């Protein structure tokens, strides 16, 4: 689960990847047919204790025990293999035998999957690819803020192994639906008046914030606190609240890229590569190179013009 767009672009944080994984987890547990054979395991976004493929199997066994008592003792059994020469293989086989015995299939729901895979050695990545292809007792659904390099680089072990589903921002109707549902949940009737009488206020902010669900929730809170506010006042409050969430994205850029993004932002309207080069006093080739990286990181949008000058 990543996106939006073609690789290797980056999705906005707060787009709903983690929420969707949780939704899958609870729907599998709720569905009478699926839960007969499937056991979903939800992994948190940060997995600092998983460094090798063996660590993954140990943690999977631990989560499996918590999810279903019939697997009690499985982690201890795998832990006793510590001195085995082929530790990872032995741990995997022990896990699969337990699943076979109970006729269950695991669905691993892993958030922020890219950094986890990056910890594995190339040999472990190749091994994990074989597992996902050949073993019907292990299924994987992962979420990532970026379309990870291993999914589109033919030299990587996971090349074209995963089906990529992109998450885009909410459209106008989705935004109104979300705000109204939040109003129902929190019993705030004023949101119905705002969406009905001031649709332009809602739409202006939806466009400026990219329709990110997390920001839409902030927008609901701001509308309730400032029922008679204006779009620009709302925007200022949003910026104050989301600065801690997004500031690091600018801080992580090189000085040249920071300068380019700042130039584009302060120009307000779309701006050409030549204009950026002139304002930043950088060479056009250098600007073009940085723009490609920034577009892939989903920090800027490229708009086609029918010519080579976007």
PDB file of C-alpha atoms in Angstrom:
ATOM      1  CA  UNK A   1       0.000   0.000   0.000  1.00  0.00           C
ATOM      2  CA  UNK A   2       1.771   3.103  -1.145  1.00  0.00           C
ATOM      3  CA  UNK A   3       1.431   5.854  -3.680  1.00  0.00           C
ATOM      4  CA  UNK A   4       0.091   7.931  -5.177  1.00  0.00           C
ATOM      5  CA  UNK A   5       1.070   7.504  -8.824  1.00  0.00           C
ATOM      6  CA  UNK A   6       3.730   5.456 -10.534  1.00  0.00           C
ATOM      7  CA  UNK A   7       6.956   4.503  -8.731  1.00  0.00           C
ATOM      8  CA  UNK A   8       9.035   5.882  -7.249  1.00  0.00           C
ATOM      9  CA  UNK A   9       6.794   8.696  -5.947  1.00  0.00           C
ATOM     10  CA  UNK A  10       6.035   9.239  -2.273  1.00  0.00           C
ATOM     11  CA  UNK A  11       2.673   9.342  -0.534  1.00  0.00           C
ATOM     12  CA  UNK A  12       1.733  12.063   1.926  1.00  0.00           C
ATOM     13  CA  UNK A  13       1.985  11.021   5.549  1.00  0.00           C
ATOM     14  CA  UNK A  14      -1.451  10.745   7.070  1.00  0.00           C
ATOM     15  CA  UNK A  15      -2.922   9.314   3.871  1.00  0.00           C
ATOM     16  CA  UNK A  16      -4.398   6.295   5.677  1.00  0.00           C
ATOM     17  CA  UNK A  17      -1.889   3.457   5.190  1.00  0.00           C
ATOM     18  CA  UNK A  18      -1.748   2.458   8.858  1.00  0.00           C
ATOM     19  CA  UNK A  19      -5.509   2.819   9.258  1.00  0.00           C
ATOM     20  CA  UNK A  20      -6.090   0.582   6.231  1.00  0.00           C
ATOM     21  CA  UNK A  21      -3.827  -2.138   7.669  1.00  0.00           C
ATOM     22  CA  UNK A  22      -5.807  -2.018  10.912  1.00  0.00           C
ATOM     23  CA  UNK A  23      -9.045  -2.196   8.917  1.00  0.00           C
ATOM     24  CA  UNK A  24      -7.811  -5.341   7.149  1.00  0.00           C
ATOM     25  CA  UNK A  25      -6.798  -6.854  10.492  1.00  0.00           C
ATOM     26  CA  UNK A  26     -10.221  -6.362  12.065  1.00  0.00           C
ATOM     27  CA  UNK A  27     -12.171  -7.364   8.951  1.00  0.00           C
ATOM     28  CA  UNK A  28     -10.305 -10.682   8.692  1.00  0.00           C
ATOM     29  CA  UNK A  29     -11.023 -11.362  12.373  1.00  0.00           C
ATOM     30  CA  UNK A  30     -14.673 -10.378  11.899  1.00  0.00           C
ATOM     31  CA  UNK A  31     -15.363 -12.381   8.724  1.00  0.00           C
ATOM     32  CA  UNK A  32     -16.729 -15.843   9.584  1.00  0.00           C
ATOM     33  CA  UNK A  33     -15.196 -17.542   6.539  1.00  0.00           C
ATOM     34  CA  UNK A  34     -11.798 -15.826   6.512  1.00  0.00           C
ATOM     35  CA  UNK A  35     -11.064 -16.339  10.189  1.00  0.00           C
ATOM     36  CA  UNK A  36     -11.469 -20.107   9.785  1.00  0.00           C
ATOM     37  CA  UNK A  37      -8.157 -20.302   7.903  1.00  0.00           C
ATOM     38  CA  UNK A  38      -6.466 -16.891   8.187  1.00  0.00           C
ATOM     39  CA  UNK A  39      -4.706 -15.365  11.188  1.00  0.00           C
ATOM     40  CA  UNK A  40      -3.813 -11.677  10.722  1.00  0.00           C
ATOM     41  CA  UNK A  41      -0.806 -10.305  12.603  1.00  0.00           C
ATOM     42  CA  UNK A  42      -0.380  -6.537  12.788  1.00  0.00           C
ATOM     43  CA  UNK A  43       3.189  -5.195  13.013  1.00  0.00           C
ATOM     44  CA  UNK A  44       3.876  -1.708  14.376  1.00  0.00           C
ATOM     45  CA  UNK A  45       5.577   0.919  12.214  1.00  0.00           C
ATOM     46  CA  UNK A  46       8.873   0.782  14.134  1.00  0.00           C
ATOM     47  CA  UNK A  47      10.449  -2.683  14.420  1.00  0.00           C
ATOM     48  CA  UNK A  48      13.885  -1.902  15.821  1.00  0.00           C
ATOM     49  CA  UNK A  49      14.260  -5.390  17.313  1.00  0.00           C
ATOM     50  CA  UNK A  50      13.941  -7.097  13.912  1.00  0.00           C
ATOM     51  CA  UNK A  51      17.326  -7.060  12.212  1.00  0.00           C
ATOM     52  CA  UNK A  52      17.456 -10.429  10.432  1.00  0.00           C
ATOM     53  CA  UNK A  53      15.002 -12.827   8.822  1.00  0.00           C
ATOM     54  CA  UNK A  54      15.409 -15.088  11.855  1.00  0.00           C
ATOM     55  CA  UNK A  55      14.302 -12.168  14.073  1.00  0.00           C
ATOM     56  CA  UNK A  56      11.198 -11.834  11.904  1.00  0.00           C
ATOM     57  CA  UNK A  57      10.233 -15.471  12.454  1.00  0.00           C
ATOM     58  CA  UNK A  58      10.801 -15.195  16.213  1.00  0.00           C
ATOM     59  CA  UNK A  59       8.648 -12.082  16.460  1.00  0.00           C
ATOM     60  CA  UNK A  60       6.004 -13.674  14.220  1.00  0.00           C
ATOM     61  CA  UNK A  61       5.872 -16.655  16.586  1.00  0.00           C
ATOM     62  CA  UNK A  62       5.517 -14.282  19.541  1.00  0.00           C
ATOM     63  CA  UNK A  63       2.653 -12.378  17.873  1.00  0.00           C
ATOM     64  CA  UNK A  64       1.016 -15.647  16.797  1.00  0.00           C
ATOM     65  CA  UNK A  65       0.956 -16.873  20.409  1.00  0.00           C
ATOM     66  CA  UNK A  66      -0.689 -13.639  21.509  1.00  0.00           C
ATOM     67  CA  UNK A  67      -3.259 -13.883  18.724  1.00  0.00           C
ATOM     68  CA  UNK A  68      -4.154 -17.542  19.182  1.00  0.00           C
ATOM     69  CA  UNK A  69      -3.501 -19.555  22.404  1.00  0.00           C
ATOM     70  CA  UNK A  70      -3.277 -22.858  20.505  1.00  0.00           C
ATOM     71  CA  UNK A  71       0.218 -21.790  19.439  1.00  0.00           C
ATOM     72  CA  UNK A  72       1.434 -21.317  23.023  1.00  0.00           C
ATOM     73  CA  UNK A  73       5.081 -22.284  23.450  1.00  0.00           C
ATOM     74  CA  UNK A  74       6.001 -21.761  19.796  1.00  0.00           C
ATOM     75  CA  UNK A  75       8.364 -18.850  20.499  1.00  0.00           C
ATOM     76  CA  UNK A  76      10.140 -20.887  23.179  1.00  0.00           C
ATOM     77  CA  UNK A  77      10.520 -23.805  20.774  1.00  0.00           C
ATOM     78  CA  UNK A  78      12.106 -21.555  18.148  1.00  0.00           C
ATOM     79  CA  UNK A  79      14.307 -19.925  20.786  1.00  0.00           C
ATOM     80  CA  UNK A  80      15.802 -23.322  21.644  1.00  0.00           C
ATOM     81  CA  UNK A  81      17.218 -23.491  18.117  1.00  0.00           C
ATOM     82  CA  UNK A  82      19.809 -20.826  18.951  1.00  0.00           C
ATOM     83  CA  UNK A  83      22.759 -23.144  18.383  1.00  0.00           C
ATOM     84  CA  UNK A  84      21.505 -24.654  15.121  1.00  0.00           C
ATOM     85  CA  UNK A  85      23.832 -24.174  12.114  1.00  0.00           C
ATOM     86  CA  UNK A  86      20.962 -23.145   9.813  1.00  0.00           C
ATOM     87  CA  UNK A  87      19.066 -21.059  12.344  1.00  0.00           C
ATOM     88  CA  UNK A  88      16.730 -19.131  10.060  1.00  0.00           C
ATOM     89  CA  UNK A  89      15.664 -22.200   8.079  1.00  0.00           C
ATOM     90  CA  UNK A  90      15.037 -24.197  11.248  1.00  0.00           C
ATOM     91  CA  UNK A  91      12.965 -21.366  12.744  1.00  0.00           C
ATOM     92  CA  UNK A  92      10.918 -21.003   9.565  1.00  0.00           C
ATOM     93  CA  UNK A  93      10.273 -24.746   9.310  1.00  0.00           C
ATOM     94  CA  UNK A  94       9.169 -24.876  12.955  1.00  0.00           C
ATOM     95  CA  UNK A  95       6.736 -22.008  12.341  1.00  0.00           C
ATOM     96  CA  UNK A  96       5.315 -23.556   9.169  1.00  0.00           C
ATOM     97  CA  UNK A  97       4.890 -27.009  10.762  1.00  0.00           C
ATOM     98  CA  UNK A  98       2.830 -25.406  13.528  1.00  0.00           C
ATOM     99  CA  UNK A  99       0.655 -23.644  10.931  1.00  0.00           C
ATOM    100  CA  UNK A 100       0.248 -26.818   8.886  1.00  0.00           C
ATOM    101  CA  UNK A 101      -0.832 -28.755  11.963  1.00  0.00           C
ATOM    102  CA  UNK A 102      -3.584 -26.245  12.713  1.00  0.00           C
ATOM    103  CA  UNK A 103      -4.410 -25.648   9.023  1.00  0.00           C
ATOM    104  CA  UNK A 104      -3.873 -21.907   9.337  1.00  0.00           C
ATOM    105  CA  UNK A 105      -2.325 -19.252   7.077  1.00  0.00           C
ATOM    106  CA  UNK A 106      -0.672 -16.134   8.428  1.00  0.00           C
ATOM    107  CA  UNK A 107      -1.361 -12.703   6.970  1.00  0.00           C
ATOM    108  CA  UNK A 108       1.509 -10.432   8.030  1.00  0.00           C
ATOM    109  CA  UNK A 109       0.378  -6.787   8.041  1.00  0.00           C
ATOM    110  CA  UNK A 110       3.605  -4.789   8.211  1.00  0.00           C
ATOM    111  CA  UNK A 111       3.723  -0.999   8.373  1.00  0.00           C
ATOM    112  CA  UNK A 112       6.722   0.938   7.021  1.00  0.00           C
ATOM    113  CA  UNK A 113       7.958  -2.172   5.258  1.00  0.00           C
ATOM    114  CA  UNK A 114      10.837  -0.618   3.302  1.00  0.00           C
ATOM    115  CA  UNK A 115      13.201   0.038   6.252  1.00  0.00           C
ATOM    116  CA  UNK A 116      12.495  -3.462   7.560  1.00  0.00           C
ATOM    117  CA  UNK A 117      13.549  -5.098   4.297  1.00  0.00           C
ATOM    118  CA  UNK A 118      16.598  -2.836   4.080  1.00  0.00           C
ATOM    119  CA  UNK A 119      17.931  -4.438   7.269  1.00  0.00           C
ATOM    120  CA  UNK A 120      17.991  -7.866   5.640  1.00  0.00           C
ATOM    121  CA  UNK A 121      21.054  -8.975   3.735  1.00  0.00           C
ATOM    122  CA  UNK A 122      20.667  -9.644   0.020  1.00  0.00           C
ATOM    123  CA  UNK A 123      20.774 -13.374   0.725  1.00  0.00           C
ATOM    124  CA  UNK A 124      17.956 -12.996   3.250  1.00  0.00           C
ATOM    125  CA  UNK A 125      15.923 -10.913   0.814  1.00  0.00           C
ATOM    126  CA  UNK A 126      16.293 -13.628  -1.839  1.00  0.00           C
ATOM    127  CA  UNK A 127      15.340 -16.237   0.714  1.00  0.00           C
ATOM    128  CA  UNK A 128      12.262 -14.248   1.790  1.00  0.00           C
ATOM    129  CA  UNK A 129      11.204 -13.891  -1.842  1.00  0.00           C
ATOM    130  CA  UNK A 130      11.306 -17.682  -2.180  1.00  0.00           C
ATOM    131  CA  UNK A 131       9.212 -18.027   0.970  1.00  0.00           C
ATOM    132  CA  UNK A 132       6.545 -15.620  -0.266  1.00  0.00           C
ATOM    133  CA  UNK A 133       6.363 -17.372  -3.641  1.00  0.00           C
ATOM    134  CA  UNK A 134       6.473 -20.999  -2.509  1.00  0.00           C
ATOM    135  CA  UNK A 135       4.912 -21.078   0.972  1.00  0.00           C
ATOM    136  CA  UNK A 136       1.131 -20.830   1.062  1.00  0.00           C
ATOM    137  CA  UNK A 137       1.126 -20.458   4.843  1.00  0.00           C
ATOM    138  CA  UNK A 138       2.678 -16.975   4.782  1.00  0.00           C
ATOM    139  CA  UNK A 139       1.049 -13.973   3.106  1.00  0.00           C
ATOM    140  CA  UNK A 140       2.274 -10.385   3.325  1.00  0.00           C
ATOM    141  CA  UNK A 141       0.576  -6.987   3.047  1.00  0.00           C
ATOM    142  CA  UNK A 142       2.879  -4.042   3.682  1.00  0.00           C
ATOM    143  CA  UNK A 143       2.539  -0.268   3.830  1.00  0.00           C
ATOM    144  CA  UNK A 144       5.166   2.279   2.862  1.00  0.00           C
ATOM    145  CA  UNK A 145       5.378   6.057   2.548  1.00  0.00           C
ATOM    146  CA  UNK A 146       7.377   5.507  -0.649  1.00  0.00           C
ATOM    147  CA  UNK A 147       7.211   3.017  -3.476  1.00  0.00           C
ATOM    148  CA  UNK A 148      10.253   1.141  -2.243  1.00  0.00           C
ATOM    149  CA  UNK A 149      13.174   0.763  -4.610  1.00  0.00           C
ATOM    150  CA  UNK A 150      13.078  -3.024  -4.403  1.00  0.00           C
ATOM    151  CA  UNK A 151       9.672  -3.098  -6.132  1.00  0.00           C
ATOM    152  CA  UNK A 152      10.790  -1.409  -9.367  1.00  0.00           C
ATOM    153  CA  UNK A 153      14.569  -2.071  -9.593  1.00  0.00           C
ATOM    154  CA  UNK A 154      15.043  -5.222 -11.674  1.00  0.00           C
ATOM    155  CA  UNK A 155      18.350  -5.902  -9.920  1.00  0.00           C
ATOM    156  CA  UNK A 156      16.631  -6.214  -6.524  1.00  0.00           C
ATOM    157  CA  UNK A 157      15.353  -9.560  -5.159  1.00  0.00           C
ATOM    158  CA  UNK A 158      11.774  -8.287  -4.676  1.00  0.00           C
ATOM    159  CA  UNK A 159      11.441  -6.864  -8.207  1.00  0.00           C
ATOM    160  CA  UNK A 160       7.808  -7.123  -9.400  1.00  0.00           C
ATOM    161  CA  UNK A 161       6.943  -9.449  -6.509  1.00  0.00           C
ATOM    162  CA  UNK A 162       4.360  -7.138  -4.958  1.00  0.00           C
ATOM    163  CA  UNK A 163       1.163  -5.709  -6.318  1.00  0.00           C
ATOM    164  CA  UNK A 164       1.275  -1.978  -5.547  1.00  0.00           C
ATOM    165  CA  UNK A 165      -1.929  -0.178  -4.521  1.00  0.00           C
ATOM    166  CA  UNK A 166      -1.708   3.623  -4.411  1.00  0.00           C
ATOM    167  CA  UNK A 167      -3.634   5.818  -1.985  1.00  0.00           C
ATOM    168  CA  UNK A 168      -4.677   9.234  -3.285  1.00  0.00           C
ATOM    169  CA  UNK A 169      -6.066  12.216  -1.398  1.00  0.00           C
ATOM    170  CA  UNK A 170      -9.778  12.596  -0.668  1.00  0.00           C
ATOM    171  CA  UNK A 171     -11.886  14.207  -3.383  1.00  0.00           C
ATOM    172  CA  UNK A 172     -14.514  16.863  -2.703  1.00  0.00           C
ATOM    173  CA  UNK A 173     -17.373  14.474  -1.903  1.00  0.00           C
ATOM    174  CA  UNK A 174     -15.185  12.185   0.226  1.00  0.00           C
ATOM    175  CA  UNK A 175     -14.059  15.195   2.260  1.00  0.00           C
ATOM    176  CA  UNK A 176     -17.623  16.316   2.944  1.00  0.00           C
ATOM    177  CA  UNK A 177     -18.636  12.754   3.832  1.00  0.00           C
ATOM    178  CA  UNK A 178     -15.736  12.439   6.293  1.00  0.00           C
ATOM    179  CA  UNK A 179     -16.471  15.789   7.942  1.00  0.00           C
ATOM    180  CA  UNK A 180     -20.165  14.945   8.321  1.00  0.00           C
ATOM    181  CA  UNK A 181     -19.364  11.524   9.801  1.00  0.00           C
ATOM    182  CA  UNK A 182     -16.991  13.145  12.277  1.00  0.00           C
ATOM    183  CA  UNK A 183     -19.776  15.584  13.117  1.00  0.00           C
ATOM    184  CA  UNK A 184     -22.131  12.681  13.821  1.00  0.00           C
ATOM    185  CA  UNK A 185     -19.564  10.920  15.980  1.00  0.00           C
ATOM    186  CA  UNK A 186     -18.750  13.988  18.076  1.00  0.00           C
ATOM    187  CA  UNK A 187     -22.323  15.348  17.923  1.00  0.00           C
ATOM    188  CA  UNK A 188     -21.202  18.620  16.382  1.00  0.00           C
ATOM    189  CA  UNK A 189     -24.097  19.883  14.253  1.00  0.00           C
ATOM    190  CA  UNK A 190     -22.222  23.041  13.199  1.00  0.00           C
ATOM    191  CA  UNK A 191     -20.162  21.057  10.655  1.00  0.00           C
ATOM    192  CA  UNK A 192     -23.357  20.377   8.678  1.00  0.00           C
ATOM    193  CA  UNK A 193     -23.973  24.108   8.403  1.00  0.00           C
ATOM    194  CA  UNK A 194     -20.370  24.801   7.339  1.00  0.00           C
ATOM    195  CA  UNK A 195     -20.330  22.129   4.606  1.00  0.00           C
ATOM    196  CA  UNK A 196     -23.766  23.214   3.384  1.00  0.00           C
ATOM    197  CA  UNK A 197     -23.406  26.982   3.507  1.00  0.00           C
ATOM    198  CA  UNK A 198     -19.639  27.419   3.011  1.00  0.00           C
ATOM    199  CA  UNK A 199     -18.596  24.675   0.567  1.00  0.00           C
ATOM    200  CA  UNK A 200     -15.944  26.968  -0.931  1.00  0.00           C
ATOM    201  CA  UNK A 201     -14.194  27.242   2.424  1.00  0.00           C
ATOM    202  CA  UNK A 202     -14.017  23.462   2.663  1.00  0.00           C
ATOM    203  CA  UNK A 203     -12.930  22.951  -0.951  1.00  0.00           C
ATOM    204  CA  UNK A 204     -10.201  25.623  -0.798  1.00  0.00           C
ATOM    205  CA  UNK A 205      -8.577  23.915   2.166  1.00  0.00           C
ATOM    206  CA  UNK A 206      -9.015  20.452   0.673  1.00  0.00           C
ATOM    207  CA  UNK A 207      -7.060  21.519  -2.383  1.00  0.00           C
ATOM    208  CA  UNK A 208      -4.340  23.289  -0.422  1.00  0.00           C
ATOM    209  CA  UNK A 209      -3.847  20.332   1.918  1.00  0.00           C
ATOM    210  CA  UNK A 210      -3.989  17.701  -0.817  1.00  0.00           C
ATOM    211  CA  UNK A 211      -6.997  15.879   0.641  1.00  0.00           C
ATOM    212  CA  UNK A 212      -4.846  14.085   3.247  1.00  0.00           C
ATOM    213  CA  UNK A 213      -7.240  12.323   5.687  1.00  0.00           C
ATOM    214  CA  UNK A 214      -5.138  13.212   8.736  1.00  0.00           C
ATOM    215  CA  UNK A 215      -5.273  16.878   7.757  1.00  0.00           C
ATOM    216  CA  UNK A 216      -9.009  16.600   7.112  1.00  0.00           C
ATOM    217  CA  UNK A 217      -9.477  15.501  10.726  1.00  0.00           C
ATOM    218  CA  UNK A 218      -7.496  18.567  11.814  1.00  0.00           C
ATOM    219  CA  UNK A 219      -9.711  20.611   9.525  1.00  0.00           C
ATOM    220  CA  UNK A 220     -12.799  19.305  11.332  1.00  0.00           C
ATOM    221  CA  UNK A 221     -11.360  20.342  14.697  1.00  0.00           C
ATOM    222  CA  UNK A 222     -10.511  23.801  13.358  1.00  0.00           C
ATOM    223  CA  UNK A 223     -13.980  24.290  11.857  1.00  0.00           C
ATOM    224  CA  UNK A 224     -15.575  23.415  15.200  1.00  0.00           C
ATOM    225  CA  UNK A 225     -13.277  25.718  17.193  1.00  0.00           C
ATOM    226  CA  UNK A 226     -13.563  28.554  14.662  1.00  0.00           C
ATOM    227  CA  UNK A 227     -17.049  28.058  13.262  1.00  0.00           C
ATOM    228  CA  UNK A 228     -17.205  31.573  11.816  1.00  0.00           C
ATOM    229  CA  UNK A 229     -13.621  31.650  10.573  1.00  0.00           C
ATOM    230  CA  UNK A 230     -12.287  32.262   7.075  1.00  0.00           C
ATOM    231  CA  UNK A 231     -10.273  29.978   4.798  1.00  0.00           C
ATOM    232  CA  UNK A 232      -6.985  31.801   5.332  1.00  0.00           C
ATOM    233  CA  UNK A 233      -7.460  31.832   9.099  1.00  0.00           C
ATOM    234  CA  UNK A 234      -8.154  28.102   8.951  1.00  0.00           C
ATOM    235  CA  UNK A 235      -5.020  27.592   6.866  1.00  0.00           C
ATOM    236  CA  UNK A 236      -2.862  29.437   9.398  1.00  0.00           C
ATOM    237  CA  UNK A 237      -4.156  27.224  12.212  1.00  0.00           C
ATOM    238  CA  UNK A 238      -3.545  24.075  10.129  1.00  0.00           C
ATOM    239  CA  UNK A 239       0.022  25.178   9.389  1.00  0.00           C
ATOM    240  CA  UNK A 240       0.680  25.693  13.097  1.00  0.00           C
ATOM    241  CA  UNK A 241      -0.609  22.233  13.932  1.00  0.00           C
ATOM    242  CA  UNK A 242       1.092  20.258  11.170  1.00  0.00           C
ATOM    243  CA  UNK A 243       4.497  21.974  11.276  1.00  0.00           C
ATOM    244  CA  UNK A 244       5.902  19.384  13.746  1.00  0.00           C
ATOM    245  CA  UNK A 245       4.675  16.597  11.445  1.00  0.00           C
ATOM    246  CA  UNK A 246       6.136  17.920   8.199  1.00  0.00           C
ATOM    247  CA  UNK A 247       9.030  20.240   9.043  1.00  0.00           C
ATOM    248  CA  UNK A 248      11.499  17.356   9.098  1.00  0.00           C
ATOM    249  CA  UNK A 249      10.770  16.680   5.417  1.00  0.00           C
ATOM    250  CA  UNK A 250      12.267  20.044   4.526  1.00  0.00           C
ATOM    251  CA  UNK A 251      15.091  19.640   7.033  1.00  0.00           C
ATOM    252  CA  UNK A 252      16.065  16.337   5.387  1.00  0.00           C
ATOM    253  CA  UNK A 253      16.592  17.982   1.987  1.00  0.00           C
ATOM    254  CA  UNK A 254      19.930  19.258   0.724  1.00  0.00           C
ATOM    255  CA  UNK A 255      20.465  23.059   0.905  1.00  0.00           C
ATOM    256  CA  UNK A 256      19.950  23.329  -2.870  1.00  0.00           C
ATOM    257  CA  UNK A 257      16.693  21.388  -2.733  1.00  0.00           C
ATOM    258  CA  UNK A 258      15.458  23.479   0.196  1.00  0.00           C
ATOM    259  CA  UNK A 259      16.136  26.615  -1.850  1.00  0.00           C
ATOM    260  CA  UNK A 260      14.260  25.216  -4.863  1.00  0.00           C
ATOM    261  CA  UNK A 261      11.213  24.156  -2.817  1.00  0.00           C
ATOM    262  CA  UNK A 262      11.143  27.538  -1.088  1.00  0.00           C
ATOM    263  CA  UNK A 263      11.261  29.318  -4.457  1.00  0.00           C
ATOM    264  CA  UNK A 264       8.396  27.226  -5.857  1.00  0.00           C
ATOM    265  CA  UNK A 265       6.278  27.683  -2.726  1.00  0.00           C
ATOM    266  CA  UNK A 266       6.714  31.453  -2.540  1.00  0.00           C
ATOM    267  CA  UNK A 267       5.972  31.848  -6.243  1.00  0.00           C
ATOM    268  CA  UNK A 268       2.456  30.509  -5.459  1.00  0.00           C
ATOM    269  CA  UNK A 269       1.604  29.814  -9.118  1.00  0.00           C
ATOM    270  CA  UNK A 270       3.329  27.091 -11.118  1.00  0.00           C
ATOM    271  CA  UNK A 271       6.848  28.015 -12.197  1.00  0.00           C
ATOM    272  CA  UNK A 272       9.161  26.707 -14.945  1.00  0.00           C
ATOM    273  CA  UNK A 273      12.617  25.226 -14.533  1.00  0.00           C
ATOM    274  CA  UNK A 274      14.137  28.287 -16.214  1.00  0.00           C
ATOM    275  CA  UNK A 275      12.418  30.664 -13.814  1.00  0.00           C
ATOM    276  CA  UNK A 276      13.556  28.589 -10.837  1.00  0.00           C
ATOM    277  CA  UNK A 277      17.127  28.596 -12.140  1.00  0.00           C
ATOM    278  CA  UNK A 278      17.019  32.366 -12.529  1.00  0.00           C
ATOM    279  CA  UNK A 279      15.604  33.009  -9.051  1.00  0.00           C
ATOM    280  CA  UNK A 280      17.927  30.535  -7.307  1.00  0.00           C
ATOM    281  CA  UNK A 281      20.962  31.466  -9.438  1.00  0.00           C
ATOM    282  CA  UNK A 282      21.579  27.794 -10.191  1.00  0.00           C
ATOM    283  CA  UNK A 283      22.248  26.092 -13.521  1.00  0.00           C
ATOM    284  CA  UNK A 284      19.135  24.768 -15.270  1.00  0.00           C
ATOM    285  CA  UNK A 285      20.631  21.253 -15.517  1.00  0.00           C
ATOM    286  CA  UNK A 286      21.221  21.187 -11.767  1.00  0.00           C
ATOM    287  CA  UNK A 287      17.696  22.470 -11.097  1.00  0.00           C
ATOM    288  CA  UNK A 288      16.207  19.809 -13.402  1.00  0.00           C
ATOM    289  CA  UNK A 289      18.119  17.072 -11.603  1.00  0.00           C
ATOM    290  CA  UNK A 290      16.878  18.236  -8.203  1.00  0.00           C
ATOM    291  CA  UNK A 291      13.316  18.628  -9.491  1.00  0.00           C
ATOM    292  CA  UNK A 292      13.221  14.972 -10.523  1.00  0.00           C
ATOM    293  CA  UNK A 293      14.216  13.929  -7.006  1.00  0.00           C
ATOM    294  CA  UNK A 294      11.698  16.296  -5.407  1.00  0.00           C
ATOM    295  CA  UNK A 295       8.924  14.996  -7.647  1.00  0.00           C
ATOM    296  CA  UNK A 296       9.745  11.401  -6.735  1.00  0.00           C
ATOM    297  CA  UNK A 297       9.590  12.438  -3.077  1.00  0.00           C
ATOM    298  CA  UNK A 298       6.144  13.932  -3.710  1.00  0.00           C
ATOM    299  CA  UNK A 299       7.226  17.360  -2.483  1.00  0.00           C
ATOM    300  CA  UNK A 300       6.346  19.029  -5.790  1.00  0.00           C
ATOM    301  CA  UNK A 301       3.973  18.294  -8.666  1.00  0.00           C
ATOM    302  CA  UNK A 302       4.914  18.385 -12.344  1.00  0.00           C
ATOM    303  CA  UNK A 303       2.283  19.841 -14.662  1.00  0.00           C
ATOM    304  CA  UNK A 304       2.378  18.980 -18.363  1.00  0.00           C
ATOM    305  CA  UNK A 305       2.176  21.802 -20.909  1.00  0.00           C
ATOM    306  CA  UNK A 306       2.227  20.019 -24.265  1.00  0.00           C
ATOM    307  CA  UNK A 307       5.857  21.069 -24.716  1.00  0.00           C
ATOM    308  CA  UNK A 308       9.144  20.023 -23.122  1.00  0.00           C
ATOM    309  CA  UNK A 309       8.868  22.913 -20.645  1.00  0.00           C
ATOM    310  CA  UNK A 310       6.794  21.637 -17.729  1.00  0.00           C
TER     311      UNK A 310
END
